[in-house]
mmCIF file of C-alpha atoms and ligand atoms in Angstrom:
data_model
loop_
_atom_site.group_PDB
_atom_site.id
_atom_site.type_symbol
_atom_site.label_atom_id
_atom_site.label_comp_id
_atom_site.label_asym_id
_atom_site.label_seq_id
_atom_site.Cartn_x
_atom_site.Cartn_y
_atom_site.Cartn_z
ATOM 1 C CA MET A 1 41.590 40.980 7.100
ATOM 2 C CA GLY A 2 43.024 39.155 4.531
ATOM 3 C CA PHE A 3 46.563 37.178 4.655
ATOM 4 C CA VAL A 4 48.497 38.462 8.375
ATOM 5 C CA ILE A 5 51.337 36.504 8.613
ATOM 6 C CA ALA A 6 52.809 37.791 12.564
ATOM 7 C CA VAL A 7 57.259 36.460 12.909
ATOM 8 C CA ASP A 8 58.088 37.644 16.545
ATOM 9 C CA GLY A 9 60.746 36.335 18.603
ATOM 10 C CA PRO A 10 64.360 37.790 19.914
ATOM 11 C CA ALA A 11 67.119 39.555 17.775
ATOM 12 C CA ALA A 12 68.880 38.530 15.912
ATOM 13 C CA SER A 13 66.765 35.005 15.602
ATOM 14 C CA GLY A 14 66.188 34.642 11.758
ATOM 15 C CA LYS A 15 63.355 36.586 11.775
ATOM 16 C CA GLY A 16 63.079 39.547 9.110
ATOM 17 C CA THR A 17 65.000 37.397 6.247
ATOM 18 C CA ILE A 18 62.739 35.154 6.903
ATOM 19 C CA ALA A 19 59.920 38.176 6.556
ATOM 20 C CA VAL A 20 61.767 39.053 4.229
ATOM 21 C CA LYS A 21 61.358 35.664 2.159
ATOM 22 C CA LEU A 22 57.745 34.719 3.432
ATOM 23 C CA GLY A 23 56.869 37.984 1.761
ATOM 24 C CA GLN A 24 58.442 37.380 -1.698
ATOM 25 C CA LEU A 25 56.794 33.851 -2.384
ATOM 26 C CA TYR A 26 53.453 35.402 -0.630
ATOM 27 C CA GLY A 27 53.385 38.505 -3.028
ATOM 28 C CA LEU A 28 53.062 41.013 0.582
ATOM 29 C CA PRO A 29 54.411 43.809 1.148
ATOM 30 C CA VAL A 30 56.788 43.216 4.728
ATOM 31 C CA LEU A 31 56.864 45.569 7.912
ATOM 32 C CA ASP A 32 60.350 45.706 10.529
ATOM 33 C CA SER A 33 58.245 46.879 13.372
ATOM 34 C CA GLY A 34 61.510 46.737 14.980
ATOM 35 C CA LEU A 35 62.885 50.086 12.354
ATOM 36 C CA LEU A 36 60.327 51.678 14.554
ATOM 37 C CA TYR A 37 61.704 51.371 17.332
ATOM 38 C CA ARG A 38 65.479 52.396 15.587
ATOM 39 C CA ALA A 39 64.254 55.279 14.183
ATOM 40 C CA VAL A 40 62.876 57.277 17.700
ATOM 41 C CA GLY A 41 65.583 55.833 19.977
ATOM 42 C CA VAL A 42 68.392 57.061 16.814
ATOM 43 C CA LYS A 43 65.911 59.975 17.083
ATOM 44 C CA VAL A 44 66.286 60.913 20.712
ATOM 45 C CA LEU A 45 70.215 60.136 20.235
ATOM 46 C CA ALA A 46 70.440 62.554 17.619
ATOM 47 C CA GLU A 47 68.229 65.208 20.044
ATOM 48 C CA GLY A 48 70.813 65.401 22.421
ATOM 49 C CA GLY A 49 67.240 63.358 24.486
ATOM 50 C CA ASP A 50 67.426 60.250 27.342
ATOM 51 C CA LEU A 51 66.137 56.976 26.278
ATOM 52 C CA ALA A 52 64.379 56.897 29.043
ATOM 53 C CA ASP A 53 62.635 59.817 29.147
ATOM 54 C CA ALA A 54 59.300 58.957 27.605
ATOM 55 C CA ALA A 55 58.105 62.533 26.657
ATOM 56 C CA ALA A 56 61.361 62.725 24.471
ATOM 57 C CA ALA A 57 60.892 59.266 23.079
ATOM 58 C CA THR A 58 56.958 59.887 22.089
ATOM 59 C CA ALA A 59 58.183 62.951 20.525
ATOM 60 C CA ALA A 60 59.983 61.652 18.196
ATOM 61 C CA ALA A 61 57.885 58.811 17.528
ATOM 62 C CA ARG A 62 54.553 61.321 16.672
ATOM 63 C CA SER A 63 57.369 62.901 14.361
ATOM 64 C CA LEU A 64 58.960 60.025 12.587
ATOM 65 C CA GLU A 65 58.562 60.020 9.002
ATOM 66 C CA SER A 66 59.184 57.195 6.843
ATOM 67 C CA ALA A 67 62.324 58.905 5.551
ATOM 68 C CA GLU A 68 63.837 57.978 9.059
ATOM 69 C CA LEU A 69 63.931 54.295 8.506
ATOM 70 C CA GLU A 70 65.608 54.254 5.799
ATOM 71 C CA SER A 71 68.803 55.505 7.909
ATOM 72 C CA PRO A 72 71.614 53.166 7.697
ATOM 73 C CA THR A 73 72.244 54.430 11.546
ATOM 74 C CA VAL A 74 68.995 52.709 12.106
ATOM 75 C CA ARG A 75 70.471 49.124 11.246
ATOM 76 C CA THR A 76 73.528 49.545 14.256
ATOM 77 C CA ARG A 77 74.853 48.541 17.079
ATOM 78 C CA GLY A 78 73.226 50.974 19.135
ATOM 79 C CA ALA A 79 70.291 51.132 17.926
ATOM 80 C CA GLY A 80 69.235 48.506 18.755
ATOM 81 C CA GLU A 81 70.100 49.067 21.630
ATOM 82 C CA ALA A 82 68.450 52.331 21.782
ATOM 83 C CA ALA A 83 65.412 50.689 20.364
ATOM 84 C CA SER A 84 64.592 48.163 23.867
ATOM 85 C CA ARG A 85 64.949 51.164 26.094
ATOM 86 C CA VAL A 86 62.501 53.664 24.064
ATOM 87 C CA ALA A 87 60.157 50.326 23.663
ATOM 88 C CA VAL A 88 59.105 50.252 27.163
ATOM 89 C CA HIS A 89 57.744 53.515 26.992
ATOM 90 C CA THR A 90 53.360 52.836 26.841
ATOM 91 C CA PRO A 91 53.259 56.317 25.308
ATOM 92 C CA VAL A 92 55.238 55.135 22.506
ATOM 93 C CA ARG A 93 54.527 52.168 21.846
ATOM 94 C CA GLU A 94 51.300 53.354 21.241
ATOM 95 C CA ALA A 95 51.713 56.265 18.997
ATOM 96 C CA LEU A 96 53.299 53.344 16.124
ATOM 97 C CA ARG A 97 50.853 51.340 17.042
ATOM 98 C CA ASP A 98 48.121 52.422 14.471
ATOM 99 C CA TYR A 99 50.532 52.714 11.417
ATOM 100 C CA GLN A 100 51.265 48.500 12.243
ATOM 101 C CA ARG A 101 47.711 48.389 12.530
ATOM 102 C CA ALA A 102 46.857 50.465 9.208
ATOM 103 C CA PHE A 103 50.008 48.125 6.986
ATOM 104 C CA ALA A 104 48.178 44.771 8.948
ATOM 105 C CA ALA A 105 45.501 46.044 7.208
ATOM 106 C CA GLN A 106 46.643 46.165 3.803
ATOM 107 C CA GLU A 107 44.672 44.024 1.229
ATOM 108 C CA PRO A 108 45.770 41.268 0.873
ATOM 109 C CA GLY A 109 47.666 40.835 3.617
ATOM 110 C CA ALA A 110 50.715 42.064 4.993
ATOM 111 C CA VAL A 111 54.261 40.047 6.571
ATOM 112 C CA ILE A 112 55.271 41.351 9.978
ATOM 113 C CA ASP A 113 57.663 41.545 11.805
ATOM 114 C CA GLY A 114 58.493 42.814 16.024
ATOM 115 C CA ARG A 115 58.770 41.252 19.319
ATOM 116 C CA ASP A 116 54.350 41.306 20.017
ATOM 117 C CA ILE A 117 52.564 41.488 16.299
ATOM 118 C CA GLY A 118 50.438 38.068 17.720
ATOM 119 C CA THR A 119 49.705 39.325 21.032
ATOM 120 C CA VAL A 120 48.885 42.830 20.717
ATOM 121 C CA ILE A 121 49.425 44.357 16.604
ATOM 122 C CA ALA A 122 47.779 40.979 14.938
ATOM 123 C CA PRO A 123 46.308 39.172 18.061
ATOM 124 C CA ASP A 124 43.780 37.114 15.253
ATOM 125 C CA ALA A 125 46.226 37.257 12.167
ATOM 126 C CA PRO A 126 45.529 34.001 10.060
ATOM 127 C CA ALA A 127 49.375 32.555 10.465
ATOM 128 C CA LYS A 128 51.802 33.527 13.738
ATOM 129 C CA LEU A 129 55.520 32.143 13.850
ATOM 130 C CA TYR A 130 58.118 32.878 16.735
ATOM 131 C CA ILE A 131 60.866 32.309 15.743
ATOM 132 C CA THR A 132 63.801 31.235 18.965
ATOM 133 C CA ALA A 133 67.482 30.680 19.144
ATOM 134 C CA THR A 134 70.076 30.303 21.666
ATOM 135 C CA PRO A 135 71.596 32.581 22.579
ATOM 136 C CA GLN A 136 74.486 32.091 21.602
ATOM 137 C CA ALA A 137 74.187 30.856 18.361
ATOM 138 C CA ARG A 138 72.212 34.648 18.191
ATOM 139 C CA ALA A 139 75.107 35.316 19.026
ATOM 140 C CA ASP A 140 76.940 34.277 17.144
ATOM 141 C CA ARG A 141 74.910 35.462 13.588
ATOM 142 C CA ARG A 142 75.193 38.636 14.988
ATOM 143 C CA TRP A 143 78.510 38.530 15.358
ATOM 144 C CA LYS A 144 79.359 37.290 12.019
ATOM 145 C CA GLN A 145 77.404 40.253 9.913
ATOM 146 C CA LEU A 146 78.870 42.823 12.439
ATOM 147 C CA ILE A 147 82.353 41.944 11.005
ATOM 148 C CA GLY A 148 81.190 42.033 8.145
ATOM 149 C CA GLN A 149 80.399 45.163 7.975
ATOM 150 C CA GLY A 150 83.874 46.683 9.310
ATOM 151 C CA GLU A 151 82.550 46.834 13.467
ATOM 152 C CA ALA A 152 85.370 46.016 15.366
ATOM 153 C CA VAL A 153 83.368 43.580 18.508
ATOM 154 C CA SER A 154 83.917 40.466 20.598
ATOM 155 C CA PHE A 155 81.845 37.488 20.744
ATOM 156 C CA GLU A 156 81.447 38.356 23.989
ATOM 157 C CA GLU A 157 80.093 42.031 23.912
ATOM 158 C CA ILE A 158 77.510 40.682 21.004
ATOM 159 C CA LEU A 159 76.947 38.294 23.148
ATOM 160 C CA ALA A 160 76.222 40.618 26.312
ATOM 161 C CA ASP A 161 74.089 42.141 24.295
ATOM 162 C CA ILE A 162 71.463 40.093 23.137
ATOM 163 C CA ARG A 163 71.353 38.532 26.959
ATOM 164 C CA THR A 164 70.241 41.994 28.161
ATOM 165 C CA ARG A 165 68.116 43.185 25.637
ATOM 166 C CA ASP A 166 65.769 40.391 25.847
ATOM 167 C CA ALA A 167 65.743 40.514 28.942
ATOM 168 C CA ARG A 168 64.401 44.364 29.010
ATOM 169 C CA ASP A 169 61.874 43.077 25.700
ATOM 170 C CA GLU A 170 60.458 40.048 27.938
ATOM 171 C CA ALA A 171 60.626 41.832 30.736
ATOM 172 C CA ARG A 172 58.082 44.841 29.957
ATOM 173 C CA ALA A 173 55.171 45.892 31.381
ATOM 174 C CA ASP A 174 53.147 46.869 28.221
ATOM 175 C CA SER A 175 53.175 45.043 25.001
ATOM 176 C CA PRO A 176 56.511 42.125 26.453
ATOM 177 C CA MET A 177 58.727 39.981 24.205
ATOM 178 C CA VAL A 178 56.309 36.335 24.708
ATOM 179 C CA ALA A 179 54.870 34.027 22.171
ATOM 180 C CA ALA A 180 51.393 33.991 21.535
ATOM 181 C CA PRO A 181 49.672 31.135 22.201
ATOM 182 C CA ASP A 182 48.597 30.511 18.979
ATOM 183 C CA ALA A 183 51.342 30.959 16.996
ATOM 184 C CA VAL A 184 53.618 28.422 15.864
ATOM 185 C CA LEU A 185 57.040 28.042 17.176
ATOM 186 C CA LEU A 186 60.511 27.810 15.312
ATOM 187 C CA ASP A 187 63.921 27.439 17.331
ATOM 188 C CA THR A 188 66.317 27.625 13.993
ATOM 189 C CA THR A 189 69.583 27.418 16.754
ATOM 190 C CA GLU A 190 70.653 24.196 14.097
ATOM 191 C CA MET A 191 69.305 25.768 11.242
ATOM 192 C CA THR A 192 70.719 27.331 7.718
ATOM 193 C CA ILE A 193 68.792 30.444 6.856
ATOM 194 C CA ASP A 194 67.214 28.020 3.804
ATOM 195 C CA ALA A 195 66.044 25.291 6.328
ATOM 196 C CA ALA A 196 64.226 27.716 8.512
ATOM 197 C CA PHE A 197 62.796 28.990 5.868
ATOM 198 C CA ASP A 198 61.248 26.459 4.279
ATOM 199 C CA ALA A 199 60.038 24.950 7.980
ATOM 200 C CA ALA A 200 58.612 28.344 8.214
ATOM 201 C CA ARG A 201 57.039 28.177 4.982
ATOM 202 C CA ARG A 202 55.625 25.085 5.912
ATOM 203 C CA ILE A 203 53.772 25.894 9.062
ATOM 204 C CA VAL A 204 52.738 28.798 6.717
ATOM 205 C CA GLU A 205 50.892 27.107 4.737
ATOM 206 C CA ALA A 206 49.232 24.598 6.256
ATOM 207 C CA ALA A 207 48.216 27.965 8.329
ATOM 208 C CA ARG A 208 47.077 29.503 4.510
ATOM 209 C CA SER A 209 44.686 26.136 3.939
ATOM 210 C CA ARG A 210 43.096 26.228 7.234
ATOM 211 C CA TRP A 211 42.424 30.352 6.759
ATOM 212 C CA GLU A 212 41.402 29.522 2.589
ATOM 213 C CA THR A 213 39.092 26.756 4.651
ATOM 214 C CA ALA A 214 37.358 29.225 7.437
ATOM 215 C CA LYS A 215 37.189 32.228 4.684
ATOM 216 C CA GLY A 216 34.271 29.254 2.673
HETATM 217 O O1 DC B 301 63.411 43.060 15.702
HETATM 218 P P1 DC B 301 64.941 44.872 16.300
HETATM 219 O O2 DC B 301 66.108 44.134 16.755
HETATM 220 O O3 DC B 301 65.502 45.676 15.339
HETATM 221 O O4 DC B 301 64.063 45.434 17.113
HETATM 222 C C1 DC B 301 64.922 46.167 18.247
HETATM 223 C C2 DC B 301 64.454 46.594 19.437
HETATM 224 O O5 DC B 301 62.474 46.563 19.062
HETATM 225 C C3 DC B 301 63.469 45.526 20.246
HETATM 226 O O6 DC B 301 64.769 44.940 21.090
HETATM 227 C C4 DC B 301 62.554 46.019 21.310
HETATM 228 C C5 DC B 301 62.226 46.521 20.677
HETATM 229 N N1 DC B 301 60.634 46.266 19.454
HETATM 230 C C6 DC B 301 59.792 46.507 20.236
HETATM 231 O O7 DC B 301 59.105 46.831 21.107
HETATM 232 N N2 DC B 301 58.054 45.529 19.333
HETATM 233 C C7 DC B 301 58.927 45.948 18.254
HETATM 234 N N3 DC B 301 57.620 45.020 17.828
HETATM 235 C C8 DC B 301 59.378 44.970 17.308
HETATM 236 C C9 DC B 301 61.136 45.444 18.654
#
């Protein structure tokens, strides 16, 4: 395995931005695994299906094409909720697993952000981060972002979204959102994105030194 950096954590923790910046720093390809689940949710809804219907969601996951990840719809608030709902179905997770594992297997490595990267997709990743922040801090970031995009939504609605999504992602039986035992926790509540990236970079640098020593 190359130098794989697993970046897990809840919605709006800063993990996506940190993953992209780590990719730039180390010259590694970056996969936002949440986009896969978002695209599945969006597809089920576009086809008039029910997010609770495992068979419909699995068919959507199996027929997913890369162009579907590029659609601006996958970045909306509704897509995040739909993603979390299709993500509870084991056959959906299985349908997306090989793609993510192949991404992780690239040389010289990869950065992947998600919920189960350090636990299920790449349990042997040499560097694992678990990025958190309080629900209030995350809701505030997400709210400002959505307001900036012109979505009319209140802070309370976003906070409720985040709490519902955390609870569902933590409680699901298959690959729940949880820090891997060997992940380094980074709480970004009081940090600017620059400070959070700096802290992440230091954690990854330490992991990289250990990985290089172990490789010999
Ligand atoms: O990271 P995100 O907010 O775009 O993820 C959207 C949803 O997708 C998240 O609430 C749960 C699901 N997801 C998952 O189950 N496993 C992943 N590795 C990534 C996302």
